[in-house]
GROMACS .gro file of C-alpha atoms in nm:
model
  234
    1MET     CA    1  16.742   7.132   4.123
    2ALA     CA    2  16.972   6.841   4.200
    3SER     CA    3  17.268   7.077   4.238
    4ARG     CA    4  17.078   7.299   4.485
    5ALA     CA    5  16.980   6.996   4.693
    6GLU     CA    6  17.339   6.874   4.691
    7GLU     CA    7  17.457   7.220   4.803
    8LYS     CA    8  17.208   7.222   5.090
    9GLU     CA    9  17.321   6.874   5.195
   10ARG     CA   10  17.685   6.981   5.180
   11ARG     CA   11  17.620   7.286   5.398
   12ARG     CA   12  17.417   7.077   5.645
   13ASN     CA   13  17.702   6.828   5.673
   14GLU     CA   14  17.953   7.110   5.728
   15ARG     CA   15  17.732   7.255   6.002
   16ILE     CA   16  17.701   6.915   6.172
   17ALA     CA   17  18.078   6.863   6.150
   18LEU     CA   18  18.143   7.209   6.298
   19GLU     CA   19  17.901   7.146   6.584
   20GLU     CA   20  18.060   6.807   6.653
   21SER     CA   21  18.404   6.966   6.657
   22GLU     CA   22  18.289   7.234   6.901
   23ARG     CA   23  18.123   6.969   7.121
   24ARG     CA   24  18.446   6.766   7.137
   25ALA     CA   25  18.650   7.077   7.215
   26ALA     CA   26  18.413   7.171   7.499
   27ALA     CA   27  18.425   6.817   7.638
   28ARG     CA   28  18.805   6.820   7.627
   29THR     CA   29  18.809   7.153   7.812
   30ARG     CA   30  18.579   7.015   8.084
   31ARG     CA   31  18.803   6.709   8.129
   32LEU     CA   32  19.107   6.930   8.168
   33GLN     CA   33  18.923   7.147   8.423
   34LEU     CA   34  18.815   6.841   8.624
   35ALA     CA   35  19.167   6.700   8.616
   36GLY     CA   36  19.309   7.032   8.728
   37GLY     CA   37  19.055   7.055   9.011
   38ALA     CA   38  19.139   6.705   9.125
   39LEU     CA   39  19.511   6.788   9.131
   40LEU     CA   40  19.440   7.101   9.333
   41GLY     CA   41  19.231   6.895   9.578
   42VAL     CA   42  19.510   6.641   9.619
   43ALA     CA   43  19.762   6.920   9.668
   44ALA     CA   44  19.541   7.076   9.937
   45ILE     CA   45  19.507   6.744  10.119
   46VAL     CA   46  19.884   6.689  10.104
   47ALA     CA   47  19.940   7.039  10.240
   48VAL     CA   48  19.705   6.973  10.532
   49VAL     CA   49  19.873   6.641  10.609
   50ILE     CA   50  20.216   6.804  10.604
   51ALA     CA   51  20.094   7.088  10.826
   52VAL     CA   52  19.940   6.850  11.079
   53SER     CA   53  20.249   6.630  11.077
   54GLY     CA   54  20.467   6.932  11.135
   55THR     CA   55  20.267   7.038  11.439
   56GLY     CA   56  20.229   6.692  11.587
   57GLY     CA   57  19.854   6.695  11.522
   58SER     CA   58  19.793   6.963  11.784
   59SER     CA   59  19.476   7.171  11.788
   60ALA     CA   60  19.299   7.431  11.996
   61SER     CA   61  19.068   7.167  12.137
   62SER     CA   62  19.039   7.137  12.513
   63GLY     CA   63  18.985   6.763  12.489
   64PRO     CA   64  19.209   6.502  12.647
   65SER     CA   65  19.565   6.484  12.524
   66PRO     CA   66  19.857   6.245  12.559
   67SER     CA   67  20.045   6.306  12.882
   68ASP     CA   68  20.408   6.336  12.773
   69SER     CA   69  20.515   6.687  12.868
   70ALA     CA   70  20.700   6.819  13.172
   71SER     CA   71  20.583   6.528  13.387
   72SER     CA   72  20.852   6.312  13.225
   73SER     CA   73  21.114   6.508  13.420
   74VAL     CA   74  20.932   6.469  13.754
   75LYS     CA   75  21.071   6.194  13.975
   76LEU     CA   76  20.801   6.068  14.209
   77PRO     CA   77  20.907   5.987  14.566
   78VAL     CA   78  20.956   5.624  14.665
   79ARG     CA   79  20.634   5.492  14.808
   80GLN     CA   80  20.623   5.483  15.186
   81GLU     CA   81  20.259   5.401  15.263
   82THR     CA   82  20.000   5.182  15.091
   83ASP     CA   83  19.713   5.213  15.340
   84LEU     CA   84  19.478   5.490  15.225
   85ALA     CA   85  19.370   5.610  15.570
   86LYS     CA   86  19.730   5.631  15.694
   87ALA     CA   87  19.860   5.791  15.375
   88ALA     CA   88  19.584   6.052  15.378
   89ALA     CA   89  19.643   6.136  15.745
   90ALA     CA   90  20.018   6.172  15.690
   91ALA     CA   91  19.953   6.412  15.400
   92GLY     CA   92  19.694   6.617  15.590
   93CYS     CA   93  19.419   6.509  15.348
   94VAL     CA   94  19.064   6.393  15.416
   95VAL     CA   95  18.889   6.090  15.270
   96LYS     CA   96  18.511   6.110  15.272
   97SER     CA   97  18.219   5.899  15.149
   98PHE     CA   98  17.877   6.041  15.060
   99PRO     CA   99  17.517   5.930  15.003
  100LEU     CA  100  17.402   5.882  14.646
  101GLU     CA  101  17.266   6.207  14.497
  102GLY     CA  102  17.104   6.041  14.195
  103ARG     CA  103  17.217   5.901  13.862
  104GLU     CA  104  16.965   6.010  13.600
  105HIS     CA  105  17.061   6.161  13.265
  106THR     CA  106  16.993   6.530  13.206
  107THR     CA  107  17.110   6.802  12.971
  108SER     CA  108  17.049   7.070  13.234
  109LYS     CA  109  17.301   7.223  13.472
  110VAL     CA  110  17.320   7.036  13.802
  111THR     CA  111  17.407   7.164  14.151
  112TYR     CA  112  17.596   6.901  14.345
  113LYS     CA  113  17.615   6.869  14.722
  114THR     CA  114  17.982   6.771  14.737
  115ASN     CA  115  18.277   6.969  14.608
  116PRO     CA  116  18.429   6.818  14.404
  117PRO     CA  117  18.114   6.639  14.288
  118THR     CA  118  18.096   6.265  14.357
  119SER     CA  119  17.753   6.154  14.231
  120GLY     CA  120  17.422   6.286  14.104
  121ASN     CA  121  17.230   6.337  13.784
  122HIS     CA  122  17.460   6.397  13.492
  123ASN     CA  123  17.499   6.463  13.120
  124PRO     CA  124  17.435   6.163  12.892
  125ASN     CA  125  17.787   6.199  12.744
  126PRO     CA  126  18.066   6.111  12.989
  127SER     CA  127  18.404   6.285  12.978
  128GLU     CA  128  18.674   6.078  12.812
  129ASP     CA  129  18.976   5.944  12.997
  130GLY     CA  130  19.284   6.162  12.965
  131PHE     CA  131  19.476   6.472  13.069
  132TYR     CA  132  19.299   6.804  13.003
  133PRO     CA  133  19.567   7.075  13.006
  134ASN     CA  134  19.347   7.331  12.827
  135GLY     CA  135  19.035   7.324  13.042
  136ALA     CA  136  18.813   7.072  13.216
  137PRO     CA  137  18.496   6.929  13.061
  138PRO     CA  138  18.162   7.034  13.219
  139LYS     CA  139  18.111   6.893  13.567
  140GLU     CA  140  17.797   6.709  13.456
  141ARG     CA  141  18.004   6.508  13.209
  142ASN     CA  142  18.271   6.443  13.470
  143VAL     CA  143  18.015   6.298  13.711
  144HIS     CA  144  17.904   6.058  13.439
  145ALA     CA  145  18.266   5.943  13.409
  146LEU     CA  146  18.268   5.874  13.783
  147GLU     CA  147  17.964   5.652  13.736
  148HIS     CA  148  18.179   5.447  13.498
  149GLY     CA  149  18.441   5.384  13.766
  150ARG     CA  150  18.683   5.661  13.675
  151ILE     CA  151  18.924   5.841  13.908
  152GLU     CA  152  18.935   6.217  13.859
  153MET     CA  153  19.246   6.399  13.979
  154GLN     CA  154  19.223   6.776  13.981
  155TRP     CA  155  19.412   7.083  14.089
  156LYS     CA  156  19.282   7.416  14.208
  157PRO     CA  157  19.320   7.709  13.965
  158GLY     CA  158  19.647   7.887  14.037
  159ALA     CA  159  19.828   7.576  14.164
  160PRO     CA  160  20.204   7.586  14.096
  161ALA     CA  161  20.337   7.415  13.785
  162LYS     CA  162  20.527   7.170  14.006
  163VAL     CA  163  20.198   7.045  14.152
  164ILE     CA  164  20.040   7.000  13.809
  165ASN     CA  165  20.347   6.825  13.671
  166THR     CA  166  20.356   6.590  13.970
  167LEU     CA  167  19.988   6.506  13.927
  168GLU     CA  168  20.061   6.435  13.563
  169ALA     CA  169  20.344   6.202  13.667
  170ILE     CA  170  20.104   6.018  13.900
  171PHE     CA  171  19.853   5.997  13.613
  172ASN     CA  172  20.122   5.831  13.402
  173GLU     CA  173  20.230   5.592  13.677
  174PRO     CA  174  20.080   5.253  13.577
  175LEU     CA  175  19.749   5.164  13.740
  176LYS     CA  176  19.643   4.805  13.681
  177GLY     CA  177  19.945   4.783  13.455
  178LYS     CA  178  19.855   5.076  13.229
  179ALA     CA  179  19.946   5.445  13.234
  180GLY     CA  180  19.639   5.668  13.253
  181TYR     CA  181  19.412   5.372  13.319
  182HIS     CA  182  19.052   5.494  13.376
  183GLN     CA  183  19.161   5.838  13.494
  184LEU     CA  184  19.099   6.202  13.416
  185LEU     CA  185  19.329   6.488  13.512
  186PHE     CA  186  19.212   6.849  13.490
  187GLU     CA  187  19.190   7.188  13.658
  188ASN     CA  188  18.897   7.198  13.900
  189ASN     CA  189  18.599   7.401  13.773
  190THR     CA  190  18.368   7.381  14.076
  191GLY     CA  191  18.550   7.609  14.323
  192MET     CA  192  18.659   7.325  14.551
  193PRO     CA  193  18.833   7.420  14.879
  194PHE     CA  194  19.131   7.187  14.819
  195GLU     CA  195  19.458   7.253  14.639
  196VAL     CA  196  19.439   6.903  14.492
  197ALA     CA  197  19.174   6.633  14.507
  198ALA     CA  198  19.083   6.294  14.369
  199ALA     CA  199  18.722   6.192  14.321
  200SER     CA  200  18.538   5.869  14.250
  201TRP     CA  201  18.174   5.764  14.265
  202GLN     CA  202  18.044   5.874  14.611
  203HIS     CA  203  18.394   5.937  14.751
  204TYR     CA  204  18.672   6.194  14.741
  205LEU     CA  205  19.021   6.260  14.870
  206GLY     CA  206  19.071   6.630  14.948
  207CYS     CA  207  19.411   6.782  15.023
  208PRO     CA  208  19.405   7.146  15.143
  209THR     CA  209  19.775   7.200  15.074
  210TRP     CA  210  20.031   7.022  14.862
  211ASN     CA  211  20.321   6.824  15.005
  212ASN     CA  212  20.515   6.520  14.887
  213LYS     CA  213  20.310   6.285  15.104
  214VAL     CA  214  20.004   6.366  14.895
  215VAL     CA  215  20.156   6.144  14.626
  216ASP     CA  216  20.111   5.828  14.835
  217ALA     CA  217  19.761   5.935  14.935
  218ILE     CA  218  19.657   5.967  14.570
  219ARG     CA  219  19.830   5.641  14.479
  220SER     CA  220  19.636   5.455  14.748
  221TYR     CA  221  19.311   5.630  14.659
  222ARG     CA  222  19.340   5.530  14.293
  223GLU     CA  223  19.402   5.168  14.381
  224GLN     CA  224  19.112   5.150  14.624
  225TYR     CA  225  18.842   5.318  14.418
  226VAL     CA  226  18.917   5.271  14.047
  227ASP     CA  227  18.641   5.074  13.874
  228LYS     CA  228  18.428   5.084  14.191
  229ALA     CA  229  18.104   5.231  14.057
  230PRO     CA  230  17.757   5.126  13.937
  231GLU     CA  231  17.868   5.084  13.575
  232PHE     CA  232  18.190   4.928  13.454
  233VAL     CA  233  18.289   5.064  13.114
  234PRO     CA  234  18.620   4.940  12.968
   0.00000   0.00000   0.00000
């Protein structure tokens, strides 16, 4: 009887040892799989970083982008006039001021009385400062930016590349000591009657046709109306 009990104990011990061996082998396999997955994840991240670095971080987004393209080759004319009214008249532009249309937040589409818009109810999220070469933000977001004291320069769809590049050069010309300071530059999306325009809260500068004197008009407009709005946002 003792020998049969010993045999049963021996077999039980062998079974336990086999199960323990299989458990350890399975655990080792899982560790190897996890390590391999981690290496693949790191490799994927490295590949993405290399791809982004190789393309300069570009994307299909229509958001604001650094302004460092063809405008760098545009030489702006030497400034001849600093008075806004005189500069606008010399360029054949109009400077107009308008009554307040409202300033409530809304997520609905808004019809504005001025073109380009200069005030009114607007989207809770303002457009960011910057150059928008791939499409303007919604007008309701742009109006919110005006409420924060921004200057919006815009060109009419179909404007020549020279006009756009010159506007970009003006955008980059320091304002209050900083290039692009509190400005947006984009293609107009409201069907305005001007070839180029600059807008601020309750005011705009509209230029029916482009000429070199428009540059001084926009320069003077920026200086007069930047940060002149109900809300100052750095």
